Amino acid sequence: MPRIDARARLDFALFARQAWAAQVYPCLVDEVRKRAGALAETSEDLDRWTERVDKVAPFVWQSSIYPFFAWLERGLQKQLWRATSEVVSESPTTLEIDLGDSESDGTLELDGETELPKWYAECDFHLQPGGVWPSLANGEVYKLGAQVVMLGANDQAQFHRLFTDTAIPDRDYRRIVDLGCGFAKSTFPLKQRFPHAEVIGIDLAEPLLKMAWAQARRDGIVVRLRQADCRSTGLDGASADLVTATMLIHELPLYAVEEMLAEVARLLRPGGLLRVLDFHPTGDPLRDLAMMEHSERNNEPFLADLFKADVIKLCGKAGLADARWVAFDERGAGRLNEAVWPKRKEWHFPWAVLEAVRP
Ligand SMILES: C[S@@+](CC[C@H](N)C(=O)[O-])C[C@H]1O[C@@H](n2cnc3c(N)ncnc32)[C@H](O)[C@@H]1O
């Protein structure tokens, strides 16, 4: 249990993020609309002004609220990592790695030789000092931070279960591969929904895989966890019926996304499915501009490029067919049937599902 003052800091970080999303963002929208409205001669002009990101940008940058919105976003993220680091350093974790008696208990496949790409090892993604891979403590800090970042709505993997339940069609999958599985919050719901499938989580970060393994053993979940790059998993070609990746591709440079998609096409059997949960422009220019600039504020160096890229085209280039993005509503509906996001007043991440099939 964290000390009471550390607990208070975590609660404050959570509360402040909620207030920032629910209260500061709508004020920004109001101000930008007023500024754009003052310049527009008719309501049609106003629609045109706000039609595209580059048109709305000057109004956003000149607004008095945007610097505060941006400063708060970055400051709260830094505060989150300070608070979580404090909690973790109070009670350092040690993990007993029990490898189980046989392969029927699942496997943990660590590879001390795995070379970490420079852009992975040298980047403090989402401002977490040192990233997720150097130590168990870094992994624990990330795990705790992931709860707060989701505004408290994902403590029990509700978000990942929603993805698994609404974005994955019912089929008799034999092998499912979850790329960038982290500490397996995205992997376990797949095994729970498809208990007969062999479920394999792939990640570069050894500490996260060890944490996932410890939880799998504790909860009796049989999975295969493998340390590898998502672009060269070392798994057999044409061996998977479903490949998933949640919150992975915005952390890859675009050329690595292309290489990952080629690996997905190699891994899937004909008729096999790809389902990616990540971010996609919503078509609301103010929201999309704020998200592109979140890329810099939150140290997500590849996110803006992903936002501007034609990922559907990249899927086709990799040999995947019927690719499309659809919206994802994390409040409960999950996958929606089209790329139309419900109108919302508050700030939210533009969650979306990328779907494709191996012909
Ligand atoms: C934001 S986390 C998401 C983790 C998990 N999918 C979830 O939804 O909780 C991104 C994960 O991708 C992993 N990752 C990043 N680049 C990777 C790569 N090239 N190959 C394999 N894993 C990678 C990171 O180590 C991290 O665990």
mmCIF file with all atom_site columns, C-alpha atoms in Angstrom, residues 107-299:
data_model
loop_
_atom_site.group_PDB
_atom_site.id
_atom_site.type_symbol
_atom_site.label_atom_id
_atom_site.label_alt_id
_atom_site.label_comp_id
_atom_site.label_asym_id
_atom_site.label_entity_id
_atom_site.label_seq_id
_atom_site.pdbx_PDB_ins_code
_atom_site.Cartn_x
_atom_site.Cartn_y
_atom_site.Cartn_z
_atom_site.occupancy
_atom_site.B_iso_or_equiv
_atom_site.pdbx_formal_charge
_atom_site.auth_seq_id
_atom_site.auth_comp_id
_atom_site.auth_asym_id
_atom_site.auth_atom_id
_atom_site.pdbx_PDB_model_num
ATOM 1   C CA . THR A 1 107 ? 6.156   -20.245 -21.893 1.00 0.00 ? 107 THR A CA 1
ATOM 2   C CA . LEU A 1 108 ? 8.280   -17.209 -21.177 1.00 0.00 ? 108 LEU A CA 1
ATOM 3   C CA . GLU A 1 109 ? 10.837  -16.790 -23.946 1.00 0.00 ? 109 GLU A CA 1
ATOM 4   C CA . LEU A 1 110 ? 13.411  -14.128 -23.067 1.00 0.00 ? 110 LEU A CA 1
ATOM 5   C CA . ASP A 1 111 ? 16.208  -13.313 -25.415 1.00 0.00 ? 111 ASP A CA 1
ATOM 6   C CA . GLY A 1 112 ? 19.151  -11.530 -23.817 1.00 0.00 ? 112 GLY A CA 1
ATOM 7   C CA . GLU A 1 113 ? 20.422  -10.829 -27.346 1.00 0.00 ? 113 GLU A CA 1
ATOM 8   C CA . THR A 1 114 ? 17.426  -8.844  -28.575 1.00 0.00 ? 114 THR A CA 1
ATOM 9   C CA . GLU A 1 115 ? 18.749  -5.572  -29.883 1.00 0.00 ? 115 GLU A CA 1
ATOM 10  C CA . LEU A 1 116 ? 16.608  -2.618  -28.940 1.00 0.00 ? 116 LEU A CA 1
ATOM 11  C CA . PRO A 1 117 ? 16.150  -0.112  -31.768 1.00 0.00 ? 117 PRO A CA 1
ATOM 12  C CA . LYS A 1 118 ? 17.765  3.239   -30.952 1.00 0.00 ? 118 LYS A CA 1
ATOM 13  C CA . TRP A 1 119 ? 14.458  5.085   -31.363 1.00 0.00 ? 119 TRP A CA 1
ATOM 14  C CA . TYR A 1 120 ? 12.927  2.740   -28.788 1.00 0.00 ? 120 TYR A CA 1
ATOM 15  C CA . ALA A 1 121 ? 15.712  2.689   -26.220 1.00 0.00 ? 121 ALA A CA 1
ATOM 16  C CA . GLU A 1 122 ? 16.545  6.372   -26.341 1.00 0.00 ? 122 GLU A CA 1
ATOM 17  C CA . CYS A 1 123 ? 13.063  7.840   -26.221 1.00 0.00 ? 123 CYS A CA 1
ATOM 18  C CA . ASP A 1 124 ? 11.182  8.578   -23.002 1.00 0.00 ? 124 ASP A CA 1
ATOM 19  C CA . PHE A 1 125 ? 7.802   7.768   -24.572 1.00 0.00 ? 125 PHE A CA 1
ATOM 20  C CA . HIS A 1 126 ? 4.896   9.643   -23.022 1.00 0.00 ? 126 HIS A CA 1
ATOM 21  C CA . LEU A 1 127 ? 7.475   11.402  -20.813 1.00 0.00 ? 127 LEU A CA 1
ATOM 22  C CA . GLN A 1 128 ? 8.164   8.379   -18.616 1.00 0.00 ? 128 GLN A CA 1
ATOM 23  C CA . PRO A 1 129 ? 11.763  8.876   -17.425 1.00 0.00 ? 129 PRO A CA 1
ATOM 24  C CA . GLY A 1 130 ? 13.911  6.048   -18.819 1.00 0.00 ? 130 GLY A CA 1
ATOM 25  C CA . GLY A 1 131 ? 11.030  4.285   -20.578 1.00 0.00 ? 131 GLY A CA 1
ATOM 26  C CA . VAL A 1 132 ? 9.633   0.828   -19.769 1.00 0.00 ? 132 VAL A CA 1
ATOM 27  C CA . TRP A 1 133 ? 12.525  -1.466  -20.545 1.00 0.00 ? 133 TRP A CA 1
ATOM 28  C CA . PRO A 1 134 ? 15.584  -0.794  -18.275 1.00 0.00 ? 134 PRO A CA 1
ATOM 29  C CA . SER A 1 135 ? 14.340  -2.303  -14.997 1.00 0.00 ? 135 SER A CA 1
ATOM 30  C CA . LEU A 1 136 ? 11.469  -3.930  -13.155 1.00 0.00 ? 136 LEU A CA 1
ATOM 31  C CA . ALA A 1 137 ? 10.892  -0.660  -11.301 1.00 0.00 ? 137 ALA A CA 1
ATOM 32  C CA . ASN A 1 138 ? 10.412  1.136   -14.651 1.00 0.00 ? 138 ASN A CA 1
ATOM 33  C CA . GLY A 1 139 ? 7.899   -1.561  -15.607 1.00 0.00 ? 139 GLY A CA 1
ATOM 34  C CA . GLU A 1 140 ? 5.993   -1.124  -12.339 1.00 0.00 ? 140 GLU A CA 1
ATOM 35  C CA . VAL A 1 141 ? 5.941   2.661   -12.725 1.00 0.00 ? 141 VAL A CA 1
ATOM 36  C CA . TYR A 1 142 ? 4.488   2.225   -16.220 1.00 0.00 ? 142 TYR A CA 1
ATOM 37  C CA . LYS A 1 143 ? 1.857   -0.228  -14.991 1.00 0.00 ? 143 LYS A CA 1
ATOM 38  C CA . LEU A 1 144 ? 0.669   2.136   -12.263 1.00 0.00 ? 144 LEU A CA 1
ATOM 39  C CA . GLY A 1 145 ? 0.811   5.143   -14.607 1.00 0.00 ? 145 GLY A CA 1
ATOM 40  C CA . ALA A 1 146 ? -1.283  3.314   -17.203 1.00 0.00 ? 146 ALA A CA 1
ATOM 41  C CA . GLN A 1 147 ? -4.165  3.198   -14.737 1.00 0.00 ? 147 GLN A CA 1
ATOM 42  C CA . VAL A 1 148 ? -4.091  6.932   -14.078 1.00 0.00 ? 148 VAL A CA 1
ATOM 43  C CA . VAL A 1 149 ? -3.654  7.899   -17.758 1.00 0.00 ? 149 VAL A CA 1
ATOM 44  C CA . MET A 1 150 ? -6.916  6.124   -18.589 1.00 0.00 ? 150 MET A CA 1
ATOM 45  C CA . LEU A 1 151 ? -8.662  8.382   -16.097 1.00 0.00 ? 151 LEU A CA 1
ATOM 46  C CA . GLY A 1 152 ? -9.214  5.503   -13.701 1.00 0.00 ? 152 GLY A CA 1
ATOM 47  C CA . ALA A 1 153 ? -11.363 3.657   -16.222 1.00 0.00 ? 153 ALA A CA 1
ATOM 48  C CA . ASN A 1 154 ? -9.000  0.801   -16.988 1.00 0.00 ? 154 ASN A CA 1
ATOM 49  C CA . ASP A 1 155 ? -7.846  -0.503  -13.630 1.00 0.00 ? 155 ASP A CA 1
ATOM 50  C CA . GLN A 1 156 ? -9.350  -3.923  -14.317 1.00 0.00 ? 156 GLN A CA 1
ATOM 51  C CA . ALA A 1 157 ? -8.530  -3.950  -18.046 1.00 0.00 ? 157 ALA A CA 1
ATOM 52  C CA . GLN A 1 158 ? -12.089 -2.804  -18.919 1.00 0.00 ? 158 GLN A CA 1
ATOM 53  C CA . PHE A 1 159 ? -10.750 -0.893  -21.916 1.00 0.00 ? 159 PHE A CA 1
ATOM 54  C CA . HIS A 1 160 ? -8.871  -3.886  -23.309 1.00 0.00 ? 160 HIS A CA 1
ATOM 55  C CA . ARG A 1 161 ? -11.803 -6.211  -22.686 1.00 0.00 ? 161 ARG A CA 1
ATOM 56  C CA . LEU A 1 162 ? -14.030 -3.795  -24.569 1.00 0.00 ? 162 LEU A CA 1
ATOM 57  C CA . PHE A 1 163 ? -11.636 -3.968  -27.525 1.00 0.00 ? 163 PHE A CA 1
ATOM 58  C CA . THR A 1 164 ? -11.525 -7.772  -27.393 1.00 0.00 ? 164 THR A CA 1
ATOM 59  C CA . ASP A 1 165 ? -15.297 -8.079  -27.020 1.00 0.00 ? 165 ASP A CA 1
ATOM 60  C CA . THR A 1 166 ? -16.373 -5.594  -29.705 1.00 0.00 ? 166 THR A CA 1
ATOM 61  C CA . ALA A 1 167 ? -13.555 -5.462  -32.273 1.00 0.00 ? 167 ALA A CA 1
ATOM 62  C CA . ILE A 1 168 ? -12.679 -9.139  -32.605 1.00 0.00 ? 168 ILE A CA 1
ATOM 63  C CA . PRO A 1 169 ? -15.167 -11.261 -34.567 1.00 0.00 ? 169 PRO A CA 1
ATOM 64  C CA . ASP A 1 170 ? -16.260 -14.565 -33.093 1.00 0.00 ? 170 ASP A CA 1
ATOM 65  C CA . ARG A 1 171 ? -14.198 -17.305 -34.765 1.00 0.00 ? 171 ARG A CA 1
ATOM 66  C CA . ASP A 1 172 ? -12.435 -20.476 -33.909 1.00 0.00 ? 172 ASP A CA 1
ATOM 67  C CA . TYR A 1 173 ? -8.928  -18.980 -33.725 1.00 0.00 ? 173 TYR A CA 1
ATOM 68  C CA . ARG A 1 174 ? -6.088  -21.448 -33.349 1.00 0.00 ? 174 ARG A CA 1
ATOM 69  C CA . ARG A 1 175 ? -3.277  -18.923 -32.861 1.00 0.00 ? 175 ARG A CA 1
ATOM 70  C CA . ILE A 1 176 ? -3.543  -15.278 -31.813 1.00 0.00 ? 176 ILE A CA 1
ATOM 71  C CA . VAL A 1 177 ? -0.492  -12.997 -31.717 1.00 0.00 ? 177 VAL A CA 1
ATOM 72  C CA . ASP A 1 178 ? -0.605  -9.774  -29.679 1.00 0.00 ? 178 ASP A CA 1
ATOM 73  C CA . LEU A 1 179 ? 2.186   -7.429  -30.820 1.00 0.00 ? 179 LEU A CA 1
ATOM 74  C CA . GLY A 1 180 ? 3.590   -4.940  -28.280 1.00 0.00 ? 180 GLY A CA 1
ATOM 75  C CA . CYS A 1 181 ? 1.772   -6.767  -25.483 1.00 0.00 ? 181 CYS A CA 1
ATOM 76  C CA . GLY A 1 182 ? 3.412   -4.827  -22.628 1.00 0.00 ? 182 GLY A CA 1
ATOM 77  C CA . PHE A 1 183 ? 2.546   -6.382  -19.263 1.00 0.00 ? 183 PHE A CA 1
ATOM 78  C CA . ALA A 1 184 ? -0.208  -8.339  -21.104 1.00 0.00 ? 184 ALA A CA 1
ATOM 79  C CA . LYS A 1 185 ? -3.188  -6.165  -20.246 1.00 0.00 ? 185 LYS A CA 1
ATOM 80  C CA . SER A 1 186 ? -4.106  -6.534  -23.921 1.00 0.00 ? 186 SER A CA 1
ATOM 81  C CA . THR A 1 187 ? -3.159  -10.230 -24.114 1.00 0.00 ? 187 THR A CA 1
ATOM 82  C CA . PHE A 1 188 ? -5.013  -11.761 -21.170 1.00 0.00 ? 188 PHE A CA 1
ATOM 83  C CA . PRO A 1 189 ? -8.508  -10.677 -22.329 1.00 0.00 ? 189 PRO A CA 1
ATOM 84  C CA . LEU A 1 190 ? -7.807  -12.438 -25.656 1.00 0.00 ? 190 LEU A CA 1
ATOM 85  C CA . LYS A 1 191 ? -7.010  -15.687 -23.870 1.00 0.00 ? 191 LYS A CA 1
ATOM 86  C CA . GLN A 1 192 ? -10.022 -15.257 -21.617 1.00 0.00 ? 192 GLN A CA 1
ATOM 87  C CA . ARG A 1 193 ? -12.379 -14.774 -24.565 1.00 0.00 ? 193 ARG A CA 1
ATOM 88  C CA . PHE A 1 194 ? -10.769 -17.464 -26.761 1.00 0.00 ? 194 PHE A CA 1
ATOM 89  C CA . PRO A 1 195 ? -9.562  -20.070 -24.240 1.00 0.00 ? 195 PRO A CA 1
ATOM 90  C CA . HIS A 1 196 ? -8.886  -22.704 -26.908 1.00 0.00 ? 196 HIS A CA 1
ATOM 91  C CA . ALA A 1 197 ? -6.555  -20.495 -28.914 1.00 0.00 ? 197 ALA A CA 1
ATOM 92  C CA . GLU A 1 198 ? -2.807  -20.409 -28.402 1.00 0.00 ? 198 GLU A CA 1
ATOM 93  C CA . VAL A 1 199 ? -2.215  -16.771 -27.420 1.00 0.00 ? 199 VAL A CA 1
ATOM 94  C CA . ILE A 1 200 ? 1.248   -15.272 -27.895 1.00 0.00 ? 200 ILE A CA 1
ATOM 95  C CA . GLY A 1 201 ? 2.330   -11.869 -26.560 1.00 0.00 ? 201 GLY A CA 1
ATOM 96  C CA . ILE A 1 202 ? 5.336   -10.221 -28.224 1.00 0.00 ? 202 ILE A CA 1
ATOM 97  C CA . ASP A 1 203 ? 7.248   -7.329  -26.681 1.00 0.00 ? 203 ASP A CA 1
ATOM 98  C CA . LEU A 1 204 ? 10.751  -5.879  -26.572 1.00 0.00 ? 204 LEU A CA 1
ATOM 99  C CA . ALA A 1 205 ? 10.675  -5.037  -22.855 1.00 0.00 ? 205 ALA A CA 1
ATOM 100 C CA . GLU A 1 206 ? 11.960  -7.874  -20.672 1.00 0.00 ? 206 GLU A CA 1
ATOM 101 C CA . PRO A 1 207 ? 10.635  -6.408  -17.374 1.00 0.00 ? 207 PRO A CA 1
ATOM 102 C CA . LEU A 1 208 ? 7.098   -6.119  -18.758 1.00 0.00 ? 208 LEU A CA 1
ATOM 103 C CA . LEU A 1 209 ? 7.183   -9.700  -20.020 1.00 0.00 ? 209 LEU A CA 1
ATOM 104 C CA . LYS A 1 210 ? 8.369   -10.897 -16.602 1.00 0.00 ? 210 LYS A CA 1
ATOM 105 C CA . MET A 1 211 ? 5.573   -8.985  -14.884 1.00 0.00 ? 211 MET A CA 1
ATOM 106 C CA . ALA A 1 212 ? 3.061   -10.445 -17.336 1.00 0.00 ? 212 ALA A CA 1
ATOM 107 C CA . TRP A 1 213 ? 4.435   -13.931 -16.735 1.00 0.00 ? 213 TRP A CA 1
ATOM 108 C CA . ALA A 1 214 ? 4.197   -13.585 -12.957 1.00 0.00 ? 214 ALA A CA 1
ATOM 109 C CA . GLN A 1 215 ? 0.566   -12.502 -13.268 1.00 0.00 ? 215 GLN A CA 1
ATOM 110 C CA . ALA A 1 216 ? -0.239  -15.301 -15.733 1.00 0.00 ? 216 ALA A CA 1
ATOM 111 C CA . ARG A 1 217 ? 1.163   -17.881 -13.289 1.00 0.00 ? 217 ARG A CA 1
ATOM 112 C CA . ARG A 1 218 ? -0.667  -16.295 -10.362 1.00 0.00 ? 218 ARG A CA 1
ATOM 113 C CA . ASP A 1 219 ? -4.015  -16.180 -12.204 1.00 0.00 ? 219 ASP A CA 1
ATOM 114 C CA . GLY A 1 220 ? -3.645  -19.499 -14.042 1.00 0.00 ? 220 GLY A CA 1
ATOM 115 C CA . ILE A 1 221 ? -3.690  -17.934 -17.526 1.00 0.00 ? 221 ILE A CA 1
ATOM 116 C CA . VAL A 1 222 ? -1.813  -20.017 -20.080 1.00 0.00 ? 222 VAL A CA 1
ATOM 117 C CA . VAL A 1 223 ? -0.042  -17.783 -22.600 1.00 0.00 ? 223 VAL A CA 1
ATOM 118 C CA . ARG A 1 224 ? 3.207   -17.721 -24.505 1.00 0.00 ? 224 ARG A CA 1
ATOM 119 C CA . LEU A 1 225 ? 5.227   -14.543 -23.908 1.00 0.00 ? 225 LEU A CA 1
ATOM 120 C CA . ARG A 1 226 ? 8.082   -13.857 -26.236 1.00 0.00 ? 226 ARG A CA 1
ATOM 121 C CA . GLN A 1 227 ? 10.714  -11.141 -26.292 1.00 0.00 ? 227 GLN A CA 1
ATOM 122 C CA . ALA A 1 228 ? 11.044  -10.009 -29.895 1.00 0.00 ? 228 ALA A CA 1
ATOM 123 C CA . ASP A 1 229 ? 10.608  -7.059  -32.181 1.00 0.00 ? 229 ASP A CA 1
ATOM 124 C CA . CYS A 1 230 ? 7.126   -6.839  -33.689 1.00 0.00 ? 230 CYS A CA 1
ATOM 125 C CA . ARG A 1 231 ? 8.818   -6.573  -37.091 1.00 0.00 ? 231 ARG A CA 1
ATOM 126 C CA . SER A 1 232 ? 10.567  -9.934  -36.807 1.00 0.00 ? 232 SER A CA 1
ATOM 127 C CA . THR A 1 233 ? 8.776   -12.121 -34.303 1.00 0.00 ? 233 THR A CA 1
ATOM 128 C CA . GLY A 1 234 ? 10.603  -15.349 -35.171 1.00 0.00 ? 234 GLY A CA 1
ATOM 129 C CA . LEU A 1 235 ? 7.237   -17.148 -35.362 1.00 0.00 ? 235 LEU A CA 1
ATOM 130 C CA . ASP A 1 236 ? 6.359   -19.378 -38.314 1.00 0.00 ? 236 ASP A CA 1
ATOM 131 C CA . GLY A 1 237 ? 4.832   -17.778 -41.386 1.00 0.00 ? 237 GLY A CA 1
ATOM 132 C CA . ALA A 1 238 ? 1.138   -18.407 -42.126 1.00 0.00 ? 238 ALA A CA 1
ATOM 133 C CA . SER A 1 239 ? 0.635   -19.644 -38.560 1.00 0.00 ? 239 SER A CA 1
ATOM 134 C CA . ALA A 1 240 ? -1.718  -17.052 -37.037 1.00 0.00 ? 240 ALA A CA 1
ATOM 135 C CA . ASP A 1 241 ? -5.456  -16.497 -37.466 1.00 0.00 ? 241 ASP A CA 1
ATOM 136 C CA . LEU A 1 242 ? -5.512  -13.140 -35.702 1.00 0.00 ? 242 LEU A CA 1
ATOM 137 C CA . VAL A 1 243 ? -2.854  -10.494 -35.018 1.00 0.00 ? 243 VAL A CA 1
ATOM 138 C CA . THR A 1 244 ? -3.617  -7.627  -32.645 1.00 0.00 ? 244 THR A CA 1
ATOM 139 C CA . ALA A 1 245 ? -1.683  -4.551  -31.506 1.00 0.00 ? 245 ALA A CA 1
ATOM 140 C CA . THR A 1 246 ? -3.057  -2.109  -28.966 1.00 0.00 ? 246 THR A CA 1
ATOM 141 C CA . MET A 1 247 ? -1.341  1.246   -28.505 1.00 0.00 ? 247 MET A CA 1
ATOM 142 C CA . LEU A 1 248 ? 1.738   0.050   -30.360 1.00 0.00 ? 248 LEU A CA 1
ATOM 143 C CA . ILE A 1 249 ? 1.873   1.638   -33.798 1.00 0.00 ? 249 ILE A CA 1
ATOM 144 C CA . HIS A 1 250 ? 1.928   5.269   -32.628 1.00 0.00 ? 250 HIS A CA 1
ATOM 145 C CA . GLU A 1 251 ? 5.200   4.383   -30.872 1.00 0.00 ? 251 GLU A CA 1
ATOM 146 C CA . LEU A 1 252 ? 6.841   3.225   -34.114 1.00 0.00 ? 252 LEU A CA 1
ATOM 147 C CA . PRO A 1 253 ? 8.449   5.385   -36.801 1.00 0.00 ? 253 PRO A CA 1
ATOM 148 C CA . LEU A 1 254 ? 6.474   5.089   -40.005 1.00 0.00 ? 254 LEU A CA 1
ATOM 149 C CA . TYR A 1 255 ? 9.043   2.874   -41.727 1.00 0.00 ? 255 TYR A CA 1
ATOM 150 C CA . ALA A 1 256 ? 8.788   0.478   -38.752 1.00 0.00 ? 256 ALA A CA 1
ATOM 151 C CA . VAL A 1 257 ? 4.972   0.474   -39.076 1.00 0.00 ? 257 VAL A CA 1
ATOM 152 C CA . GLU A 1 258 ? 5.492   -0.634  -42.683 1.00 0.00 ? 258 GLU A CA 1
ATOM 153 C CA . GLU A 1 259 ? 7.875   -3.378  -41.570 1.00 0.00 ? 259 GLU A CA 1
ATOM 154 C CA . MET A 1 260 ? 5.434   -4.459  -38.869 1.00 0.00 ? 260 MET A CA 1
ATOM 155 C CA . LEU A 1 261 ? 2.598   -4.693  -41.408 1.00 0.00 ? 261 LEU A CA 1
ATOM 156 C CA . ALA A 1 262 ? 4.821   -6.836  -43.644 1.00 0.00 ? 262 ALA A CA 1
ATOM 157 C CA . GLU A 1 263 ? 5.466   -9.124  -40.662 1.00 0.00 ? 263 GLU A CA 1
ATOM 158 C CA . VAL A 1 264 ? 1.713   -9.286  -39.984 1.00 0.00 ? 264 VAL A CA 1
ATOM 159 C CA . ALA A 1 265 ? 1.077   -10.291 -43.610 1.00 0.00 ? 265 ALA A CA 1
ATOM 160 C CA . ARG A 1 266 ? 3.746   -12.985 -43.258 1.00 0.00 ? 266 ARG A CA 1
ATOM 161 C CA . LEU A 1 267 ? 2.338   -14.302 -39.959 1.00 0.00 ? 267 LEU A CA 1
ATOM 162 C CA . LEU A 1 268 ? -1.315  -14.512 -40.994 1.00 0.00 ? 268 LEU A CA 1
ATOM 163 C CA . ARG A 1 269 ? -2.869  -17.514 -42.656 1.00 0.00 ? 269 ARG A CA 1
ATOM 164 C CA . PRO A 1 270 ? -5.078  -16.710 -45.692 1.00 0.00 ? 270 PRO A CA 1
ATOM 165 C CA . GLY A 1 271 ? -8.288  -15.271 -44.259 1.00 0.00 ? 271 GLY A CA 1
ATOM 166 C CA . GLY A 1 272 ? -6.508  -14.274 -41.047 1.00 0.00 ? 272 GLY A CA 1
ATOM 167 C CA . LEU A 1 273 ? -7.374  -10.926 -39.446 1.00 0.00 ? 273 LEU A CA 1
ATOM 168 C CA . LEU A 1 274 ? -5.461  -7.866  -38.257 1.00 0.00 ? 274 LEU A CA 1
ATOM 169 C CA . ARG A 1 275 ? -7.016  -5.696  -35.536 1.00 0.00 ? 275 ARG A CA 1
ATOM 170 C CA . VAL A 1 276 ? -5.078  -2.665  -34.283 1.00 0.00 ? 276 VAL A CA 1
ATOM 171 C CA . LEU A 1 277 ? -6.308  -0.284  -31.587 1.00 0.00 ? 277 LEU A CA 1
ATOM 172 C CA . ASP A 1 278 ? -4.646  3.111   -31.851 1.00 0.00 ? 278 ASP A CA 1
ATOM 173 C CA . PHE A 1 279 ? -5.294  6.752   -32.732 1.00 0.00 ? 279 PHE A CA 1
ATOM 174 C CA . HIS A 1 280 ? -6.779  8.233   -35.891 1.00 0.00 ? 280 HIS A CA 1
ATOM 175 C CA . PRO A 1 281 ? -7.890  11.761  -36.869 1.00 0.00 ? 281 PRO A CA 1
ATOM 176 C CA . THR A 1 282 ? -11.549 12.312  -36.013 1.00 0.00 ? 282 THR A CA 1
ATOM 177 C CA . GLY A 1 283 ? -12.219 14.958  -38.651 1.00 0.00 ? 283 GLY A CA 1
ATOM 178 C CA . ASP A 1 284 ? -12.848 17.576  -35.920 1.00 0.00 ? 284 ASP A CA 1
ATOM 179 C CA . PRO A 1 285 ? -10.002 19.973  -36.758 1.00 0.00 ? 285 PRO A CA 1
ATOM 180 C CA . LEU A 1 286 ? -9.530  21.435  -33.288 1.00 0.00 ? 286 LEU A CA 1
ATOM 181 C CA . ARG A 1 287 ? -9.391  18.012  -31.676 1.00 0.00 ? 287 ARG A CA 1
ATOM 182 C CA . ASP A 1 288 ? -7.061  16.707  -34.368 1.00 0.00 ? 288 ASP A CA 1
ATOM 183 C CA . LEU A 1 289 ? -4.757  19.712  -34.050 1.00 0.00 ? 289 LEU A CA 1
ATOM 184 C CA . ALA A 1 290 ? -4.628  19.311  -30.251 1.00 0.00 ? 290 ALA A CA 1
ATOM 185 C CA . MET A 1 291 ? -3.817  15.608  -30.721 1.00 0.00 ? 291 MET A CA 1
ATOM 186 C CA . MET A 1 292 ? -1.059  16.290  -33.257 1.00 0.00 ? 292 MET A CA 1
ATOM 187 C CA . GLU A 1 293 ? 0.491   18.777  -30.868 1.00 0.00 ? 293 GLU A CA 1
ATOM 188 C CA . HIS A 1 294 ? 0.028   16.295  -28.007 1.00 0.00 ? 294 HIS A CA 1
ATOM 189 C CA . SER A 1 295 ? 2.648   14.323  -29.950 1.00 0.00 ? 295 SER A CA 1
ATOM 190 C CA . GLU A 1 296 ? 5.267   16.914  -29.023 1.00 0.00 ? 296 GLU A CA 1
ATOM 191 C CA . ARG A 1 297 ? 3.937   17.838  -25.579 1.00 0.00 ? 297 ARG A CA 1
ATOM 192 C CA . ASN A 1 298 ? 3.724   14.227  -24.425 1.00 0.00 ? 298 ASN A CA 1
ATOM 193 C CA . ASN A 1 299 ? 6.879   13.066  -26.186 1.00 0.00 ? 299 ASN A CA 1
#
